[in-house]
Amino acid sequence: MLSSRPVAGFLVRVTVAHVVTYFAIGLVAAALLDYEELFTQPVISDFMRPFGSVAVIVGPLLQVVRGLLIAAVLLPFRSVLAGRLGWLWLWLLFIGIGILSTPAAAPGSLEGAVYSQLPWWYHLIGMPEMLVQTLLFSVLTAFIARHPEGVLTALPPVFDRTVRAIVVACLSFVGYAVVSVVFALAAGAAVGASENLSPAVQGVFVAPFLANGIIAFFATSEGASRRAAAALLSWAVGAAAIIAYQTVVFGSAGVLYALVAPVLPAIILWLATARRHHDVDAAARGQAEDAASRTGASH
């Protein structure tokens, strides 16, 4: 009988894999395809919410729920996913059922092409994004299934740190976006593409985004005090960067926002840099086995 720890680990890791791949590929697609202009096209504007609306900006939070749901559905199939071609079977499942044969008339699906009034080009233009995101997610999920003791323990230390840095940077960016929307709504400010997705507004997150990734890369998971120090550094750098940026670009800084906005990203960094004891034990066992095998070979 499977213990709760491997199950929880699988759920968390698959959810993170979904959020990161969705976030990364979505950003690239939005830049290449100019979603802001695309969503204003006839018929499309009636189907999709405006790019930059509250729903779209807070959308990454929905991906956490989607990731958990997908992970829960995949739980009984971990042995299949761990196979040599597990990633391929999952990707084909996404293509066959999740993209082409959805029960609803979704964009890119056969039902959508027949029953919706969306133009053909709209069904096709989003296909590369869906295929690449689901492919990356399938590969990561298969890798997760093959290493139930922890994916990062199967990687060299530099890859361990790099993966953590990327995940923390992406999730912290989501944290900044959520706090920004809450502040805007509380102040009664307009929330839309022109107000929130302009280079000037988004530029405030560049330095905190990079800082969180760098801090997560060098942060050690050994000891709560070091993790707390890394989180505190994340908050301090984020607050200072926001104050400096707003002062230079806008002429004044929102001190309350600058102090509150980095809190959630700092918590995310604190949680993400924690390595569970069974992961450390697994890594230690792996190193001991390697040392034993080398000793045996020398004799």
Coordinates of C-alpha atoms in Angstrom, one line a residue:
M1 CA 0.0 0.0 0.0
L2 CA 1.4 3.4 -1.0
S3 CA 2.2 5.7 1.8
S4 CA 0.8 9.2 1.9
R5 CA 4.3 10.8 1.5
P6 CA 5.0 9.6 -2.1
V7 CA 1.4 10.4 -3.1
A8 CA 1.7 13.9 -1.7
G9 CA 5.1 14.4 -3.3
F10 CA 3.7 13.3 -6.7
L11 CA 0.7 15.7 -6.4
V12 CA 2.9 18.6 -5.5
R13 CA 5.6 17.9 -8.1
V14 CA 3.2 17.4 -11.0
T15 CA 1.3 20.5 -10.0
V16 CA 4.5 22.5 -10.0
A17 CA 5.4 21.0 -13.4
H18 CA 2.1 22.1 -14.8
V19 CA 2.2 25.6 -13.4
V20 CA 5.8 26.3 -14.6
T21 CA 5.3 24.9 -18.1
Y22 CA 2.0 26.7 -18.5
F23 CA 3.4 29.9 -17.3
A24 CA 6.7 29.8 -19.3
I25 CA 5.1 28.7 -22.6
G26 CA 2.2 31.1 -22.1
L27 CA 4.6 34.0 -21.8
V28 CA 6.4 33.1 -24.9
A29 CA 3.2 32.5 -26.9
A30 CA 1.7 35.8 -25.7
A31 CA 4.8 37.7 -26.9
L32 CA 5.1 36.0 -30.2
L33 CA 1.4 36.0 -31.1
D34 CA 0.5 39.4 -29.6
Y35 CA -2.5 38.2 -27.5
E36 CA -3.5 41.7 -26.7
E37 CA -4.3 42.4 -30.3
L38 CA -5.5 38.9 -31.1
F39 CA -8.2 39.1 -28.4
T40 CA -9.7 42.2 -30.0
Q41 CA -10.5 40.5 -33.3
P42 CA -14.1 40.0 -34.4
V43 CA -15.8 36.9 -32.9
I44 CA -12.7 36.3 -30.7
S45 CA -13.5 39.3 -28.6
D46 CA -16.9 37.8 -27.9
F47 CA -15.4 34.5 -26.9
M48 CA -12.3 35.6 -24.8
R49 CA -12.0 38.0 -22.0
P50 CA -9.9 41.1 -22.8
F51 CA -6.2 40.5 -22.5
G52 CA -5.0 42.0 -19.2
S53 CA -8.4 41.7 -17.5
V54 CA -8.5 40.6 -13.8
A55 CA -9.5 37.1 -14.8
V56 CA -6.5 36.7 -17.2
I57 CA -4.0 38.2 -14.8
V58 CA -5.1 36.1 -11.8
G59 CA -5.4 33.1 -14.2
P60 CA -2.1 31.5 -13.1
L61 CA -3.8 30.8 -9.7
L62 CA -6.3 28.7 -11.6
Q63 CA -3.4 26.6 -12.9
V64 CA -2.6 25.4 -9.4
V65 CA -6.1 23.9 -9.1
R66 CA -5.8 22.5 -12.6
G67 CA -2.4 21.0 -11.8
L68 CA -3.7 19.3 -8.7
L69 CA -6.7 17.9 -10.6
I70 CA -4.4 16.6 -13.4
A71 CA -2.0 15.1 -10.8
A72 CA -4.9 13.4 -9.0
V73 CA -6.2 11.9 -12.2
L74 CA -2.7 10.6 -13.1
L75 CA -2.1 9.0 -9.7
P76 CA -3.3 5.5 -10.7
F77 CA -1.2 5.5 -13.8
R78 CA 2.2 6.2 -12.3
S79 CA 3.6 2.8 -13.2
V80 CA 2.7 3.5 -16.8
L81 CA 4.2 6.9 -16.8
A82 CA 7.4 5.6 -15.3
G83 CA 7.9 3.3 -18.3
R84 CA 10.3 4.1 -21.1
L85 CA 7.6 5.6 -23.3
G86 CA 5.4 6.9 -20.5
W87 CA 5.9 10.5 -21.6
L88 CA 4.7 9.7 -25.1
W89 CA 1.5 7.9 -24.0
L90 CA 0.6 10.8 -21.8
W91 CA 1.3 13.3 -24.5
L92 CA -0.8 11.4 -27.0
L93 CA -3.6 11.2 -24.4
F94 CA -3.4 15.0 -24.1
I95 CA -3.5 15.4 -27.9
G96 CA -6.3 12.9 -28.5
I97 CA -8.6 13.7 -25.6
G98 CA -7.4 17.0 -24.2
I99 CA -7.0 18.9 -27.4
L100 CA -8.7 17.3 -30.5
S101 CA -11.6 15.4 -28.9
T102 CA -12.7 17.5 -26.0
P103 CA -16.4 17.0 -25.1
A104 CA -17.1 20.7 -25.4
A105 CA -16.6 22.8 -28.5
A106 CA -13.3 24.2 -27.4
P107 CA -10.8 26.1 -29.6
G108 CA -8.5 23.6 -31.5
S109 CA -10.9 20.7 -31.0
L110 CA -12.9 18.9 -33.7
E111 CA -16.2 19.9 -32.0
G112 CA -15.0 23.5 -31.8
A113 CA -14.2 23.5 -35.5
V114 CA -17.6 22.2 -36.5
Y115 CA -20.0 23.8 -34.0
S116 CA -18.4 27.1 -33.0
Q117 CA -18.2 30.3 -35.0
L118 CA -14.6 30.8 -34.3
P119 CA -12.5 31.2 -37.5
W120 CA -10.3 28.4 -38.6
W121 CA -7.1 30.4 -38.1
Y122 CA -7.9 30.8 -34.4
H123 CA -8.3 27.0 -34.0
L124 CA -4.8 26.6 -35.5
I125 CA -2.9 29.5 -34.1
G126 CA -3.0 28.2 -30.5
M127 CA -2.0 24.6 -31.5
P128 CA 1.8 25.0 -31.2
E129 CA 1.4 26.5 -27.7
M130 CA -0.8 23.6 -26.5
L131 CA 1.4 21.0 -28.1
V132 CA 4.7 22.3 -26.7
Q133 CA 3.3 22.9 -23.2
T134 CA 1.7 19.4 -23.0
L135 CA 4.9 17.8 -24.4
L136 CA 7.1 19.5 -21.7
F137 CA 4.6 18.7 -19.0
S138 CA 4.4 15.0 -20.1
V139 CA 8.2 14.6 -20.1
L140 CA 8.5 16.2 -16.7
T141 CA 5.6 14.1 -15.3
A142 CA 7.2 10.9 -16.6
F143 CA 10.5 11.9 -15.0
I144 CA 8.6 12.6 -11.7
A145 CA 7.0 9.1 -11.9
R146 CA 10.3 7.4 -12.4
H147 CA 11.8 9.1 -9.3
P148 CA 9.2 8.9 -6.5
E149 CA 11.9 9.7 -3.9
G150 CA 12.3 13.1 -5.4
V151 CA 13.3 14.3 -8.9
L152 CA 16.0 16.7 -7.7
T153 CA 17.9 13.9 -5.9
A154 CA 18.3 12.2 -9.3
L155 CA 20.0 15.3 -10.8
P156 CA 23.5 16.7 -10.3
P157 CA 23.7 19.5 -7.7
V158 CA 23.8 22.2 -10.3
F159 CA 20.6 21.0 -12.0
D160 CA 19.0 20.8 -8.5
R161 CA 19.7 24.4 -7.9
T162 CA 18.8 25.5 -11.4
V163 CA 15.4 23.8 -11.3
R164 CA 14.6 25.3 -7.9
A165 CA 15.7 28.7 -9.1
I166 CA 13.4 28.6 -12.1
V167 CA 10.5 27.3 -10.2
V168 CA 10.9 29.9 -7.4
A169 CA 11.3 32.8 -9.9
C170 CA 8.1 31.8 -11.8
L171 CA 6.0 31.2 -8.8
S172 CA 7.2 34.4 -7.1
F173 CA 6.2 36.3 -10.3
V174 CA 2.7 34.9 -9.9
G175 CA 2.8 36.0 -6.3
Y176 CA 3.6 39.6 -7.3
A177 CA 0.9 39.6 -9.9
V178 CA -1.7 38.4 -7.4
V179 CA -0.8 41.1 -4.8
S180 CA -0.8 43.8 -7.5
V181 CA -4.3 42.9 -8.6
V182 CA -5.5 42.9 -4.9
F183 CA -4.0 46.3 -4.4
A184 CA -5.5 47.7 -7.6
L185 CA -9.0 46.4 -6.8
A186 CA -8.8 47.7 -3.2
A187 CA -7.8 51.2 -4.5
G188 CA -10.6 51.1 -7.1
A189 CA -8.1 51.4 -9.9
A190 CA -8.7 50.1 -13.4
V191 CA -7.4 46.6 -14.1
G192 CA -6.8 46.0 -17.8
A193 CA -4.1 45.4 -20.4
S194 CA -3.2 49.0 -20.9
E195 CA -2.9 49.6 -17.1
N196 CA -1.1 46.4 -16.1
L197 CA 0.7 44.9 -19.1
S198 CA 2.6 47.9 -20.3
P199 CA 6.4 47.6 -20.2
A200 CA 6.6 50.4 -17.6
V201 CA 4.3 48.6 -15.2
Q202 CA 5.7 45.1 -15.7
G203 CA 9.2 46.4 -15.5
V204 CA 8.8 46.7 -11.7
F205 CA 8.9 42.9 -11.4
V206 CA 12.0 42.3 -13.5
A207 CA 14.6 42.9 -10.7
P208 CA 12.5 40.9 -8.0
F209 CA 12.0 38.1 -10.5
L210 CA 15.8 37.8 -11.2
A211 CA 16.6 38.3 -7.5
N212 CA 14.4 35.5 -6.4
G213 CA 15.8 33.1 -8.9
I214 CA 19.4 34.0 -7.9
I215 CA 18.6 33.7 -4.2
A216 CA 16.9 30.4 -4.7
F217 CA 19.9 29.1 -6.6
F218 CA 22.4 29.9 -3.9
A219 CA 20.1 29.3 -0.9
T220 CA 20.8 26.2 1.1
S221 CA 18.0 24.0 2.4
E222 CA 20.1 22.9 5.4
G223 CA 18.7 24.7 8.5
A224 CA 15.6 26.7 9.1
S225 CA 17.7 29.8 9.9
R226 CA 19.4 29.9 6.5
R227 CA 16.1 29.4 4.7
A228 CA 14.6 32.2 6.8
A229 CA 17.5 34.5 6.0
A230 CA 17.0 33.7 2.3
A231 CA 13.3 34.6 2.5
L232 CA 14.1 37.8 4.4
L233 CA 16.7 38.7 1.8
S234 CA 14.1 38.1 -0.9
W235 CA 11.6 40.4 0.8
A236 CA 14.2 43.1 1.4
V237 CA 15.5 43.1 -2.2
G238 CA 12.0 43.0 -3.6
A239 CA 10.9 46.0 -1.5
A240 CA 14.0 48.0 -2.2
A241 CA 13.7 47.2 -6.0
I242 CA 10.0 48.2 -6.1
I243 CA 10.7 51.5 -4.3
A244 CA 13.7 52.4 -6.4
Y245 CA 11.9 51.5 -9.7
Q246 CA 8.7 53.4 -8.9
T247 CA 10.6 56.4 -7.7
V248 CA 12.7 56.5 -10.9
V249 CA 10.0 55.6 -13.4
F250 CA 6.9 57.1 -11.9
G251 CA 8.4 59.9 -9.7
S252 CA 7.0 58.4 -6.4
A253 CA 6.8 55.1 -4.7
G254 CA 3.9 53.3 -2.9
V255 CA 5.7 52.3 0.3
L256 CA 2.8 50.1 1.6
Y257 CA 2.7 48.2 -1.7
A258 CA 6.5 47.9 -1.8
L259 CA 6.5 46.4 1.7
V260 CA 3.6 44.0 1.2
A261 CA 4.1 42.8 -2.4
P262 CA 7.3 40.8 -1.7
V263 CA 5.8 38.9 1.3
L264 CA 4.1 36.2 -0.7
P265 CA 7.1 35.6 -3.0
A266 CA 9.4 35.4 0.1
I267 CA 7.1 32.8 1.6
I268 CA 7.2 30.9 -1.7
L269 CA 11.0 30.9 -1.7
W270 CA 11.1 29.8 1.9
L271 CA 8.8 26.8 1.1
A272 CA 10.5 25.9 -2.2
T273 CA 14.0 25.8 -0.7
A274 CA 12.9 23.2 2.0
R275 CA 14.1 19.7 1.2
R276 CA 12.2 17.0 3.0
H277 CA 14.2 14.6 5.2
H278 CA 13.3 11.6 3.0
D279 CA 14.8 13.4 0.0
V280 CA 18.0 14.0 1.9
D281 CA 18.1 10.4 3.1
A282 CA 17.5 9.2 -0.5
A283 CA 20.3 11.3 -1.8
A284 CA 22.6 10.1 1.0
R285 CA 21.7 6.4 0.3
G286 CA 22.4 7.0 -3.4
Q287 CA 25.8 8.5 -2.6
A288 CA 26.6 5.6 -0.2
E289 CA 25.6 3.0 -2.9
D290 CA 27.8 4.7 -5.5
A291 CA 30.7 4.7 -3.1
A292 CA 30.2 1.1 -2.2
S293 CA 30.0 0.1 -5.9
R294 CA 33.2 1.9 -6.6
T295 CA 34.9 0.3 -3.7
G296 CA 33.7 -3.2 -4.8
A297 CA 35.0 -2.5 -8.3
S298 CA 38.4 -1.5 -7.1
H299 CA 38.7 -4.8 -5.2

